[in-house]
Amino acid sequence: MKPTSSELNILTVLWTDGPSTVRHVNDQLNKQRRVGYTNTLKMMQLMHEKGLLIRDESSRSHVYSSAIEPESVKRDMVTQMVDSVFEGSTSDLLMHALGNYKPSKDEIEEIRKMIDRLEENE
Amino acid sequence: MKPTSSELNILTVLWTDGPSTVRHVNDQLNKQRRVGYTNTLKMMQLMHEKGLLIRDESSRSHVYSSAIEPESVKRDMVTQMVDSVFEGSTSDLLMHALGNYKPSKDEIEEIRKMIDRLEENE
DNA sequence: ATTTTACTACGAAATATTTCGTAAATTAAC
DNA sequence: GTTAATTTACGAAATATTTCGTAGTAAAAT
């Protein structure tokens, strides 16, 4: 699954706030940039048709929720990025991500643990 | 700089093979997927207008090269990805990248070194 | 010199993505 | 019950991206 930029904005709201009306999603989006209500509505209707969103029509204000898990989207986007930009090299991506990153001590420890775990699985 | 998908394909060829004619780029692209010559030509002309490519017109077959460094594009794309998908958390991206990754011992060592270097800079 | 080949220029078509306007329907307010 | 407010439906416009067809031009081959 490779959502477009606008779709991703909507998904992020739903992942964060849970099932929501168009009104709520639109309000959240407008904290970042101006976007019209019918615009958001149309996007969410299209996403519903695509199977990206689930819609509960039982009440007048339809309640939408994400049909896909954030983990799966994140995984796919990392994979796609590695393939398209880093020529298949995950370690190259890691190098770049680490390159312009100032992690806290805690985060560094977390990363170390992750690597230790990887090493054990050989 | 946030090149589109097609633009990225062309840039990758130029980064790998250096300054090239449209013919060469098109040949390389066709190893992956069918794409017409004029299609590639048009893309590269547009990219030239945008300032994404440099064009040497001295010989009949124009020779194009990338106007931007791969490092800078990679950096920008990682940043953009962190912002749009991982809500600003680089370590979240790292976790996902490490998550579905089976690195070799050498690569693990390389990553360790990178982390050690980060820790020193505190 | 004539024909063939390869390339660029140009415009437009095709597709995908995003945005908007208007009408119809339902609920809420008065 | 009428009016006002909110929501969805629908269609279309606007924009961005990708693909293609044709014509003109220069070089190469014969």
Coordinates of C-alpha atoms (C1' of nucleotides) in Angstrom, one line a residue:
Chain A
M1 CA 0.0 0.0 0.0
K2 CA 1.4 3.4 -1.0
P3 CA -0.9 6.1 0.0
T4 CA -0.5 9.5 -1.6
S5 CA 0.6 12.5 0.4
S6 CA -3.0 13.7 1.1
E7 CA -4.1 10.3 2.0
L8 CA -1.3 9.9 4.5
N9 CA -2.3 13.1 6.3
I10 CA -5.8 11.7 6.7
L11 CA -4.6 8.3 7.8
T12 CA -2.3 9.9 10.4
V13 CA -5.3 11.7 12.0
L14 CA -7.3 8.5 12.1
W15 CA -4.4 6.5 13.6
T16 CA -3.8 9.1 16.3
D17 CA -7.4 10.0 17.2
G18 CA -9.2 6.8 16.2
P19 CA -12.5 6.5 14.4
S20 CA -13.6 10.1 13.4
T21 CA -16.1 12.1 11.4
V22 CA -15.1 14.0 8.4
R23 CA -15.6 17.2 10.4
H24 CA -13.1 16.1 13.0
V25 CA -10.5 15.0 10.5
N26 CA -10.9 18.3 8.6
D27 CA -10.5 20.3 11.8
Q28 CA -7.3 18.4 12.6
L29 CA -5.9 18.9 9.1
N30 CA -6.7 22.6 9.3
K31 CA -4.3 23.0 12.2
Q32 CA -1.5 22.4 9.6
R33 CA -2.8 23.9 6.4
R34 CA -6.1 25.3 5.1
V35 CA -8.2 22.7 3.4
G36 CA -11.9 22.8 2.6
Y37 CA -14.5 20.5 4.1
T38 CA -15.8 19.1 0.9
N39 CA -12.2 18.5 -0.1
T40 CA -11.6 16.4 2.9
L41 CA -14.9 14.7 2.4
K42 CA -14.2 13.8 -1.1
M43 CA -10.8 12.4 -0.2
M44 CA -12.2 10.2 2.5
Q45 CA -15.0 9.0 0.2
L46 CA -12.5 8.0 -2.4
M47 CA -10.3 6.3 0.2
H48 CA -13.4 4.4 1.3
E49 CA -14.0 3.2 -2.2
K50 CA -10.4 2.2 -2.5
G51 CA -10.7 0.2 0.7
L52 CA -8.3 2.4 2.6
L53 CA -11.0 3.5 5.1
I54 CA -13.8 1.7 6.8
R55 CA -17.1 3.7 7.1
D56 CA -19.8 3.4 9.8
E57 CA -22.9 4.9 8.3
S58 CA -25.2 4.1 11.2
S59 CA -25.4 7.6 12.4
R60 CA -25.9 10.6 10.2
S61 CA -22.3 11.8 10.5
H62 CA -20.5 8.9 9.1
V63 CA -17.6 7.7 11.2
Y64 CA -14.5 6.7 9.3
S65 CA -11.6 4.6 10.5
S66 CA -8.4 3.3 8.9
A67 CA -8.6 0.0 7.2
I68 CA -4.9 -0.5 7.4
E69 CA -2.4 -0.6 10.2
P70 CA 0.2 2.1 10.6
E71 CA 2.8 -0.6 11.1
S72 CA 2.1 -2.1 7.7
V73 CA 2.1 1.2 5.9
K74 CA 5.4 2.2 7.6
R75 CA 7.0 -1.1 6.7
D76 CA 5.9 -0.7 3.1
M77 CA 7.1 2.8 2.8
V78 CA 10.5 2.0 4.2
T79 CA 10.8 -0.9 1.8
Q80 CA 9.7 1.2 -1.1
M81 CA 12.2 3.9 -0.2
V82 CA 15.1 1.5 0.1
D83 CA 14.2 0.1 -3.3
S84 CA 13.8 3.3 -5.1
V85 CA 16.3 5.6 -3.5
F86 CA 18.9 3.4 -1.8
E87 CA 19.2 0.7 -4.5
G88 CA 18.1 -2.0 -2.2
S89 CA 20.6 -1.2 0.6
T90 CA 18.9 -1.0 3.9
S91 CA 22.2 -0.2 5.6
D92 CA 22.6 2.7 3.3
L93 CA 19.3 4.1 4.5
L94 CA 20.4 3.5 8.1
M95 CA 23.6 5.4 7.5
H96 CA 21.7 8.3 6.1
A97 CA 19.1 8.2 8.9
L98 CA 21.8 8.1 11.5
G99 CA 23.8 10.7 9.6
N100 CA 21.6 13.7 10.4
Y101 CA 20.3 12.5 13.7
K102 CA 21.1 13.6 17.2
P103 CA 19.7 10.9 19.4
S104 CA 19.5 10.9 23.2
K105 CA 21.4 8.4 25.3
D106 CA 18.3 6.4 25.8
E107 CA 17.6 6.2 22.1
I108 CA 21.2 5.1 21.5
E109 CA 20.8 2.3 24.0
E110 CA 17.5 1.2 22.3
I111 CA 19.2 1.0 19.0
R112 CA 22.1 -1.0 20.5
K113 CA 19.7 -3.5 21.9
M114 CA 18.0 -3.8 18.6
I115 CA 21.3 -4.5 16.9
D116 CA 22.3 -7.0 19.6
R117 CA 19.0 -8.8 18.9
L118 CA 19.7 -8.9 15.2
E119 CA 23.1 -10.4 15.8
E120 CA 21.7 -13.2 17.9
N121 CA 19.4 -14.3 15.2
E122 CA 22.2 -15.3 12.9
Chain B
M1 CA 14.2 18.6 -3.5
K2 CA 11.6 16.0 -3.8
P3 CA 11.8 14.3 -7.2
T4 CA 8.9 12.3 -8.5
S5 CA 9.1 8.6 -9.0
S6 CA 10.0 8.8 -12.7
E7 CA 12.5 11.6 -12.1
L8 CA 14.1 9.5 -9.4
N9 CA 14.6 6.6 -11.9
I10 CA 16.4 8.9 -14.3
L11 CA 18.5 10.5 -11.6
T12 CA 19.6 7.0 -10.4
V13 CA 20.9 6.1 -13.9
L14 CA 22.8 9.4 -14.1
W15 CA 24.3 8.9 -10.6
T16 CA 25.4 5.4 -11.4
D17 CA 26.6 5.8 -15.0
G18 CA 27.6 9.5 -15.0
P19 CA 26.8 12.0 -17.8
S20 CA 24.7 10.2 -20.4
T21 CA 22.6 10.7 -23.6
V22 CA 18.9 10.2 -23.6
R23 CA 19.4 7.0 -25.5
H24 CA 21.6 5.6 -22.8
V25 CA 19.3 6.5 -20.0
N26 CA 16.3 5.1 -21.9
D27 CA 18.1 1.9 -22.5
Q28 CA 18.9 1.5 -18.9
L29 CA 15.3 2.3 -17.8
N30 CA 14.1 -0.3 -20.3
K31 CA 15.9 -3.0 -18.4
Q32 CA 13.4 -2.5 -15.7
R33 CA 10.2 -1.5 -17.5
R34 CA 9.1 -0.6 -21.0
V35 CA 9.3 3.1 -21.6
G36 CA 9.3 5.0 -25.0
Y37 CA 12.2 7.0 -26.1
T38 CA 10.3 10.3 -26.5
N39 CA 8.9 9.7 -23.1
T40 CA 12.3 9.6 -21.5
L41 CA 13.4 12.5 -23.7
K42 CA 10.5 14.7 -22.5
M43 CA 11.1 13.8 -18.9
M44 CA 14.7 14.8 -19.2
Q45 CA 13.9 18.0 -21.0
L46 CA 11.4 18.9 -18.3
M47 CA 13.9 18.1 -15.6
H48 CA 16.4 20.3 -17.4
E49 CA 14.0 23.2 -17.4
K50 CA 13.4 22.6 -13.7
G51 CA 17.1 22.7 -13.0
L52 CA 17.3 19.1 -12.0
L53 CA 19.6 18.2 -14.9
I54 CA 22.5 19.9 -16.6
R55 CA 22.7 19.6 -20.4
D56 CA 25.7 19.7 -22.6
E57 CA 24.4 20.6 -26.1
S58 CA 27.8 20.8 -27.8
S59 CA 27.4 17.6 -29.6
R60 CA 24.3 16.6 -31.5
S61 CA 23.3 14.0 -28.9
H62 CA 22.9 16.1 -25.9
V63 CA 24.6 14.8 -22.8
Y64 CA 22.7 15.2 -19.5
S65 CA 24.0 14.9 -16.0
S66 CA 22.4 15.3 -12.6
A67 CA 22.5 18.8 -11.1
I68 CA 21.9 17.5 -7.6
E69 CA 24.0 15.2 -5.5
P70 CA 22.5 11.8 -4.5
E71 CA 23.5 12.5 -0.9
S72 CA 21.4 15.6 -0.8
V73 CA 18.4 13.9 -2.3
K74 CA 18.7 10.9 0.0
R75 CA 19.0 13.2 3.0
D76 CA 15.9 15.2 2.0
M77 CA 13.9 12.1 1.3
V78 CA 14.7 10.6 4.7
T79 CA 13.8 13.8 6.4
Q80 CA 10.5 14.0 4.5
M81 CA 9.7 10.5 5.3
V82 CA 10.4 10.9 9.0
D83 CA 8.2 14.0 9.0
S84 CA 5.3 12.6 7.0
V85 CA 5.1 9.0 8.2
F86 CA 7.0 8.7 11.4
E87 CA 5.7 11.9 13.0
G88 CA 9.2 13.3 13.4
S89 CA 10.7 10.4 15.1
T90 CA 13.9 9.3 13.5
S91 CA 14.4 6.5 15.9
D92 CA 11.0 5.1 14.9
L93 CA 12.2 5.0 11.3
L94 CA 15.3 3.3 12.5
M95 CA 13.3 0.7 14.3
H96 CA 11.3 -0.1 11.3
A97 CA 14.2 -0.2 9.0
L98 CA 16.0 -2.5 11.4
G99 CA 12.9 -4.5 11.9
N100 CA 12.7 -6.2 8.6
Y101 CA 16.4 -6.3 7.8
K102 CA 18.8 -9.2 7.9
P103 CA 22.3 -7.6 7.8
S104 CA 25.6 -9.3 7.4
K105 CA 28.1 -9.3 10.2
D106 CA 30.1 -6.6 8.4
E107 CA 27.1 -4.4 8.1
I108 CA 26.3 -4.8 11.8
E109 CA 29.8 -3.8 12.6
E110 CA 29.5 -0.8 10.4
I111 CA 26.3 0.3 12.1
R112 CA 27.9 -0.2 15.5
K113 CA 30.8 2.1 14.5
M114 CA 28.3 4.7 13.4
I115 CA 26.6 4.6 16.7
D116 CA 29.8 4.8 18.6
R117 CA 30.7 7.8 16.6
L118 CA 27.3 9.4 17.5
E119 CA 27.8 8.8 21.1
E120 CA 31.2 10.5 21.1
N121 CA 29.7 13.6 19.7
E122 CA 27.6 14.3 22.8
Chain C
dA1 C1' 23.1 13.0 -54.0
dT2 C1' 19.7 10.2 -52.1
dT3 C1' 18.2 7.3 -48.6
dT4 C1' 18.2 5.8 -44.0
dT5 C1' 18.8 6.5 -39.2
dA6 C1' 18.9 9.0 -34.9
dC7 C1' 18.0 12.8 -32.4
dT8 C1' 15.5 17.0 -30.6
dA9 C1' 11.4 20.1 -30.4
dC10 C1' 6.8 20.7 -29.7
dG11 C1' 2.3 19.9 -28.6
dA12 C1' -1.1 17.3 -26.9
dA13 C1' -3.2 13.2 -24.8
dA14 C1' -3.8 10.2 -20.9
dT15 C1' -3.7 9.5 -16.2
dA16 C1' -3.5 10.5 -11.3
dT17 C1' -4.1 13.6 -7.7
dT18 C1' -6.2 17.4 -5.4
dT19 C1' -9.7 20.9 -4.8
dC20 C1' -14.1 23.0 -5.2
dG21 C1' -19.2 24.3 -6.1
dT22 C1' -23.9 23.1 -5.8
dA23 C1' -27.8 20.4 -4.7
dA24 C1' -30.3 17.2 -1.8
dA25 C1' -31.2 15.3 2.6
dT26 C1' -31.3 15.1 7.5
dT27 C1' -31.1 17.0 12.0
dA28 C1' -31.3 20.8 15.2
dA29 C1' -33.0 25.3 16.6
dC30 C1' -36.4 28.5 16.9
Chain D
dG1 C1' -43.9 23.8 11.4
dT2 C1' -40.4 26.8 9.5
dT3 C1' -35.9 28.2 9.4
dA4 C1' -31.1 27.4 9.8
dA5 C1' -27.2 24.5 10.1
dT6 C1' -24.7 20.3 9.0
dT7 C1' -23.7 16.6 6.3
dT8 C1' -23.4 13.7 2.2
dA9 C1' -23.6 13.0 -2.9
dC10 C1' -22.3 14.1 -7.2
dG11 C1' -19.9 16.1 -10.8
dA12 C1' -16.6 18.8 -12.4
dA13 C1' -12.6 21.8 -12.4
dA14 C1' -7.8 22.5 -11.5
dT15 C1' -3.3 20.8 -11.1
dA16 C1' 0.5 17.5 -11.4
dT17 C1' 2.5 13.7 -13.6
dT18 C1' 3.4 10.6 -17.2
dT19 C1' 3.1 9.1 -21.9
dC20 C1' 2.9 9.5 -26.7
dG21 C1' 2.7 11.1 -31.9
dT22 C1' 4.4 13.9 -35.4
dA23 C1' 7.5 16.9 -37.6
dG24 C1' 11.8 18.9 -38.5
dT25 C1' 16.8 18.5 -38.6
dA26 C1' 21.3 16.8 -38.7
dA27 C1' 24.3 13.1 -39.4
dA28 C1' 25.6 8.7 -41.4
dA29 C1' 25.3 5.2 -44.9
dT30 C1' 24.8 3.7 -49.4

